[in-house]
Amino acid sequence: AQLGPYLAHRRTARPYVVLKLAVSLDGRTAAPDGSSRWITGAAARADAHLLRAESDAVLVGAGTVRADDPTLTVRDAPVPARGQPRRVVLGTAPAGARVHPCTELQGDLGAALDRLGHEGVLQVLVEGGPTVAGAFHRAGLVDRYVVYLAPALFGGDDGRPLLTGAGAPTIDDVWRGRITDVRRLGDDLRIDLEPREG
């Protein structure tokens, strides 16, 4: 599992970026009030901990830290021999947040990846909310998308979307990935995608 990240790091000096997304059938990640626990079932959440265990770092935005106060640790999977993945926050984490100790990065995403790569991070798991996810996607920085699709419907357009920011202006501009794996996890589906070459 580490060959792809290793080769990506050798080629770019940056970590291999895995973007983890959990979403309802109607493309929502949270209710209008911000509640999102839990869109997916226990099997999908346990699988997400395996993704953390495979990663050298787990990255979220400061908004996710303020909203959810995550620990970003491996809990439902064996902790790797190297220990827990490094916790990275884009922005500033509140002083009492459970994510501490963490690395706080400011500014450009490319520069953040350059720093993490320089510090030996081969794979970073991006678990941020729709703002961070949208920023990584639009910048073309994602090497692999892991989408956990729940058989749930929020049933309106006022729930939180998967990605925020400007989207494709026309159907010709829509991003289309290549599905590399689909598997069932309890009632949910895990879909792995990669960007198409060229």
PDB file of C-alpha atoms in Angstrom, residues 24-188:
ATOM      1  CA  SER A  24     -25.239  10.896   1.554  1.00  0.00           C
ATOM      2  CA  LEU A  25     -26.882   9.802  -1.699  1.00  0.00           C
ATOM      3  CA  ASP A  26     -27.918  13.411  -2.299  1.00  0.00           C
ATOM      4  CA  GLY A  27     -24.375  14.720  -1.897  1.00  0.00           C
ATOM      5  CA  ARG A  28     -24.616  16.103   1.638  1.00  0.00           C
ATOM      6  CA  THR A  29     -22.063  15.826   4.422  1.00  0.00           C
ATOM      7  CA  ALA A  30     -24.024  17.408   7.272  1.00  0.00           C
ATOM      8  CA  ALA A  31     -27.469  18.696   8.177  1.00  0.00           C
ATOM      9  CA  PRO A  32     -28.210  22.439   8.057  1.00  0.00           C
ATOM     10  CA  ASP A  33     -27.423  22.666  11.795  1.00  0.00           C
ATOM     11  CA  GLY A  34     -23.958  21.198  11.143  1.00  0.00           C
ATOM     12  CA  SER A  35     -24.644  17.786  12.700  1.00  0.00           C
ATOM     13  CA  SER A  36     -22.975  14.937  10.827  1.00  0.00           C
ATOM     14  CA  ARG A  37     -22.479  12.080  13.301  1.00  0.00           C
ATOM     15  CA  TRP A  38     -22.937   9.641  11.804  1.00  0.00           C
ATOM     16  CA  ILE A  39     -23.728   9.682   8.096  1.00  0.00           C
ATOM     17  CA  THR A  40     -22.028   6.313   7.590  1.00  0.00           C
ATOM     18  CA  GLY A  41     -22.193   3.136   9.650  1.00  0.00           C
ATOM     19  CA  ALA A  42     -19.685   1.501  11.969  1.00  0.00           C
ATOM     20  CA  ALA A  43     -17.972  -0.592   9.254  1.00  0.00           C
ATOM     21  CA  ALA A  44     -17.208   2.473   7.128  1.00  0.00           C
ATOM     22  CA  ARG A  45     -15.924   4.391  10.140  1.00  0.00           C
ATOM     23  CA  ALA A  46     -13.656   1.475  11.113  1.00  0.00           C
ATOM     24  CA  ASP A  47     -12.350   1.377   7.542  1.00  0.00           C
ATOM     25  CA  ALA A  48     -11.565   5.092   7.759  1.00  0.00           C
ATOM     26  CA  HIS A  49      -9.376   4.316  10.776  1.00  0.00           C
ATOM     27  CA  LEU A  50      -7.427   1.874   8.591  1.00  0.00           C
ATOM     28  CA  LEU A  51      -6.853   4.796   6.198  1.00  0.00           C
ATOM     29  CA  ARG A  52      -5.502   6.820   9.107  1.00  0.00           C
ATOM     30  CA  ALA A  53      -3.226   3.945  10.103  1.00  0.00           C
ATOM     31  CA  GLU A  54      -1.831   3.808   6.526  1.00  0.00           C
ATOM     32  CA  SER A  55      -1.075   7.536   6.569  1.00  0.00           C
ATOM     33  CA  ASP A  56       1.864   9.431   8.008  1.00  0.00           C
ATOM     34  CA  ALA A  57      -0.297  12.486   8.692  1.00  0.00           C
ATOM     35  CA  VAL A  58      -3.989  13.380   8.997  1.00  0.00           C
ATOM     36  CA  LEU A  59      -4.969  16.892   7.924  1.00  0.00           C
ATOM     37  CA  VAL A  60      -8.065  18.989   8.672  1.00  0.00           C
ATOM     38  CA  GLY A  61      -8.927  22.670   8.616  1.00  0.00           C
ATOM     39  CA  ALA A  62      -9.292  24.815  11.705  1.00  0.00           C
ATOM     40  CA  GLY A  63     -13.058  24.959  11.046  1.00  0.00           C
ATOM     41  CA  THR A  64     -13.348  21.197  11.492  1.00  0.00           C
ATOM     42  CA  VAL A  65     -11.368  21.437  14.730  1.00  0.00           C
ATOM     43  CA  ARG A  66     -13.688  24.155  16.046  1.00  0.00           C
ATOM     44  CA  ALA A  67     -16.862  22.323  14.947  1.00  0.00           C
ATOM     45  CA  ASP A  68     -16.028  18.704  15.846  1.00  0.00           C
ATOM     46  CA  ASP A  69     -12.999  18.826  18.207  1.00  0.00           C
ATOM     47  CA  PRO A  70     -11.560  15.615  16.665  1.00  0.00           C
ATOM     48  CA  THR A  71      -8.588  13.707  18.068  1.00  0.00           C
ATOM     49  CA  LEU A  72      -7.491  12.492  14.582  1.00  0.00           C
ATOM     50  CA  THR A  73      -6.003   9.343  16.093  1.00  0.00           C
ATOM     51  CA  VAL A  74      -6.208   5.703  15.010  1.00  0.00           C
ATOM     52  CA  ARG A  75      -8.711   4.009  17.324  1.00  0.00           C
ATOM     53  CA  ASP A  76     -10.669   1.323  15.459  1.00  0.00           C
ATOM     54  CA  ALA A  77      -7.590  -0.246  13.847  1.00  0.00           C
ATOM     55  CA  PRO A  78      -4.143  -1.393  14.985  1.00  0.00           C
ATOM     56  CA  VAL A  79      -1.832   1.551  15.632  1.00  0.00           C
ATOM     57  CA  PRO A  80       1.148   1.339  13.261  1.00  0.00           C
ATOM     58  CA  ALA A  81       4.604   0.560  14.664  1.00  0.00           C
ATOM     59  CA  ARG A  82       5.712   4.147  13.943  1.00  0.00           C
ATOM     60  CA  GLY A  83       2.922   5.373  16.245  1.00  0.00           C
ATOM     61  CA  GLN A  84      -0.060   7.611  15.633  1.00  0.00           C
ATOM     62  CA  PRO A  85      -0.116   9.666  12.431  1.00  0.00           C
ATOM     63  CA  ARG A  86       0.985  13.259  12.714  1.00  0.00           C
ATOM     64  CA  ARG A  87      -1.933  15.641  13.227  1.00  0.00           C
ATOM     65  CA  VAL A  88      -1.965  18.656  10.913  1.00  0.00           C
ATOM     66  CA  VAL A  89      -4.312  21.643  11.039  1.00  0.00           C
ATOM     67  CA  LEU A  90      -4.623  24.235   8.291  1.00  0.00           C
ATOM     68  CA  GLY A  91      -4.898  27.414  10.315  1.00  0.00           C
ATOM     69  CA  THR A  92      -4.802  27.723  14.094  1.00  0.00           C
ATOM     70  CA  ALA A  93      -6.340  25.144  16.415  1.00  0.00           C
ATOM     71  CA  PRO A  94      -7.971  26.516  19.581  1.00  0.00           C
ATOM     72  CA  ALA A  95      -5.747  26.162  22.647  1.00  0.00           C
ATOM     73  CA  GLY A  96      -7.863  23.511  24.382  1.00  0.00           C
ATOM     74  CA  ALA A  97      -8.580  21.396  21.282  1.00  0.00           C
ATOM     75  CA  ARG A  98      -8.065  17.631  21.545  1.00  0.00           C
ATOM     76  CA  VAL A  99      -6.007  17.670  18.333  1.00  0.00           C
ATOM     77  CA  HIS A 100      -3.004  19.080  20.240  1.00  0.00           C
ATOM     78  CA  PRO A 101      -0.110  18.455  19.899  1.00  0.00           C
ATOM     79  CA  CYS A 102      -0.419  19.200  16.194  1.00  0.00           C
ATOM     80  CA  THR A 103       1.360  20.937  13.348  1.00  0.00           C
ATOM     81  CA  GLU A 104      -0.366  24.172  12.342  1.00  0.00           C
ATOM     82  CA  LEU A 105       0.184  25.308   8.758  1.00  0.00           C
ATOM     83  CA  GLN A 106      -0.826  28.629   7.236  1.00  0.00           C
ATOM     84  CA  GLY A 107      -1.222  29.797   3.657  1.00  0.00           C
ATOM     85  CA  ASP A 108      -0.749  28.018   0.347  1.00  0.00           C
ATOM     86  CA  LEU A 109      -1.665  24.324   0.131  1.00  0.00           C
ATOM     87  CA  GLY A 110       1.267  23.577  -2.171  1.00  0.00           C
ATOM     88  CA  ALA A 111       3.677  25.112   0.328  1.00  0.00           C
ATOM     89  CA  ALA A 112       2.069  23.073   3.115  1.00  0.00           C
ATOM     90  CA  LEU A 113       2.592  19.868   1.119  1.00  0.00           C
ATOM     91  CA  ASP A 114       6.176  20.898   0.331  1.00  0.00           C
ATOM     92  CA  ARG A 115       6.867  21.296   4.049  1.00  0.00           C
ATOM     93  CA  LEU A 116       5.267  17.973   4.969  1.00  0.00           C
ATOM     94  CA  GLY A 117       7.178  16.214   2.189  1.00  0.00           C
ATOM     95  CA  HIS A 118      10.437  17.793   3.333  1.00  0.00           C
ATOM     96  CA  GLU A 119       9.701  16.510   6.845  1.00  0.00           C
ATOM     97  CA  GLY A 120       9.296  12.924   5.600  1.00  0.00           C
ATOM     98  CA  VAL A 121       5.518  12.584   5.257  1.00  0.00           C
ATOM     99  CA  LEU A 122       4.882  10.079   2.432  1.00  0.00           C
ATOM    100  CA  GLN A 123       1.070  10.003   2.648  1.00  0.00           C
ATOM    101  CA  VAL A 124      -1.332  12.575   4.064  1.00  0.00           C
ATOM    102  CA  LEU A 125      -4.993  11.800   4.671  1.00  0.00           C
ATOM    103  CA  VAL A 126      -7.149  14.899   4.202  1.00  0.00           C
ATOM    104  CA  GLU A 127     -10.242  14.624   6.413  1.00  0.00           C
ATOM    105  CA  GLY A 128     -11.279  18.255   6.362  1.00  0.00           C
ATOM    106  CA  GLY A 129     -14.740  19.605   5.747  1.00  0.00           C
ATOM    107  CA  PRO A 130     -16.120  20.882   2.446  1.00  0.00           C
ATOM    108  CA  THR A 131     -13.920  23.996   2.379  1.00  0.00           C
ATOM    109  CA  VAL A 132     -10.616  22.134   2.738  1.00  0.00           C
ATOM    110  CA  ALA A 133     -11.812  19.271   0.526  1.00  0.00           C
ATOM    111  CA  GLY A 134     -12.900  21.722  -2.165  1.00  0.00           C
ATOM    112  CA  ALA A 135      -9.605  23.609  -2.000  1.00  0.00           C
ATOM    113  CA  PHE A 136      -7.499  20.440  -2.417  1.00  0.00           C
ATOM    114  CA  HIS A 137      -9.757  19.231  -5.245  1.00  0.00           C
ATOM    115  CA  ARG A 138      -9.746  22.518  -7.180  1.00  0.00           C
ATOM    116  CA  ALA A 139      -5.965  22.832  -6.818  1.00  0.00           C
ATOM    117  CA  GLY A 140      -5.520  19.388  -8.399  1.00  0.00           C
ATOM    118  CA  LEU A 141      -3.589  18.145  -5.372  1.00  0.00           C
ATOM    119  CA  VAL A 142      -5.534  14.916  -4.712  1.00  0.00           C
ATOM    120  CA  ASP A 143      -3.913  11.624  -5.760  1.00  0.00           C
ATOM    121  CA  ARG A 144      -6.729   9.367  -4.517  1.00  0.00           C
ATOM    122  CA  TYR A 145     -10.305  10.029  -3.474  1.00  0.00           C
ATOM    123  CA  VAL A 146     -11.916   7.649  -0.983  1.00  0.00           C
ATOM    124  CA  VAL A 147     -15.669   8.250  -0.895  1.00  0.00           C
ATOM    125  CA  TYR A 148     -17.882   6.561   1.689  1.00  0.00           C
ATOM    126  CA  LEU A 149     -21.406   6.671   0.245  1.00  0.00           C
ATOM    127  CA  ALA A 150     -24.256   6.177   2.718  1.00  0.00           C
ATOM    128  CA  PRO A 151     -27.775   5.069   1.698  1.00  0.00           C
ATOM    129  CA  ALA A 152     -29.173   8.215   3.316  1.00  0.00           C
ATOM    130  CA  LEU A 153     -31.044  11.232   1.962  1.00  0.00           C
ATOM    131  CA  PHE A 154     -31.187  14.640   3.615  1.00  0.00           C
ATOM    132  CA  GLY A 155     -34.010  15.409   1.204  1.00  0.00           C
ATOM    133  CA  GLY A 156     -33.342  19.078   0.507  1.00  0.00           C
ATOM    134  CA  ASP A 157     -30.789  21.562  -0.717  1.00  0.00           C
ATOM    135  CA  ASP A 158     -30.034  23.177   2.639  1.00  0.00           C
ATOM    136  CA  GLY A 159     -27.636  20.496   3.973  1.00  0.00           C
ATOM    137  CA  ARG A 160     -23.869  20.978   3.812  1.00  0.00           C
ATOM    138  CA  PRO A 161     -22.396  20.026   0.415  1.00  0.00           C
ATOM    139  CA  LEU A 162     -19.485  17.687  -0.270  1.00  0.00           C
ATOM    140  CA  LEU A 163     -17.298  20.519  -1.609  1.00  0.00           C
ATOM    141  CA  THR A 164     -17.642  24.298  -1.312  1.00  0.00           C
ATOM    142  CA  GLY A 165     -16.321  27.000  -3.610  1.00  0.00           C
ATOM    143  CA  ALA A 166     -16.801  27.567  -7.315  1.00  0.00           C
ATOM    144  CA  GLY A 167     -17.674  24.435  -9.246  1.00  0.00           C
ATOM    145  CA  ALA A 168     -17.508  23.516 -12.917  1.00  0.00           C
ATOM    146  CA  PRO A 169     -19.217  26.237 -15.003  1.00  0.00           C
ATOM    147  CA  THR A 170     -20.349  23.817 -17.736  1.00  0.00           C
ATOM    148  CA  ILE A 171     -20.814  20.068 -18.157  1.00  0.00           C
ATOM    149  CA  ASP A 172     -17.680  20.035 -20.324  1.00  0.00           C
ATOM    150  CA  ASP A 173     -15.694  21.291 -17.318  1.00  0.00           C
ATOM    151  CA  VAL A 174     -16.899  18.617 -14.873  1.00  0.00           C
ATOM    152  CA  TRP A 175     -14.089  16.652 -13.202  1.00  0.00           C
ATOM    153  CA  ARG A 176     -14.309  12.967 -14.051  1.00  0.00           C
ATOM    154  CA  GLY A 177     -12.242  10.454 -12.137  1.00  0.00           C
ATOM    155  CA  ARG A 178     -11.361   6.838 -12.745  1.00  0.00           C
ATOM    156  CA  ILE A 179     -12.903   4.353 -10.308  1.00  0.00           C
ATOM    157  CA  THR A 180     -10.214   1.964  -9.085  1.00  0.00           C
ATOM    158  CA  ASP A 181     -12.196   0.035  -6.451  1.00  0.00           C
ATOM    159  CA  VAL A 182     -15.720  -0.333  -5.076  1.00  0.00           C
ATOM    160  CA  ARG A 183     -16.573  -2.355  -1.992  1.00  0.00           C
ATOM    161  CA  ARG A 184     -19.472  -2.723   0.381  1.00  0.00           C
ATOM    162  CA  LEU A 185     -18.935  -1.913   4.055  1.00  0.00           C
ATOM    163  CA  GLY A 186     -22.081  -2.781   5.969  1.00  0.00           C
ATOM    164  CA  ASP A 187     -24.832  -0.675   4.403  1.00  0.00           C
ATOM    165  CA  ASP A 188     -22.350   1.793   2.881  1.00  0.00           C
TER     166      ASP A 188
END
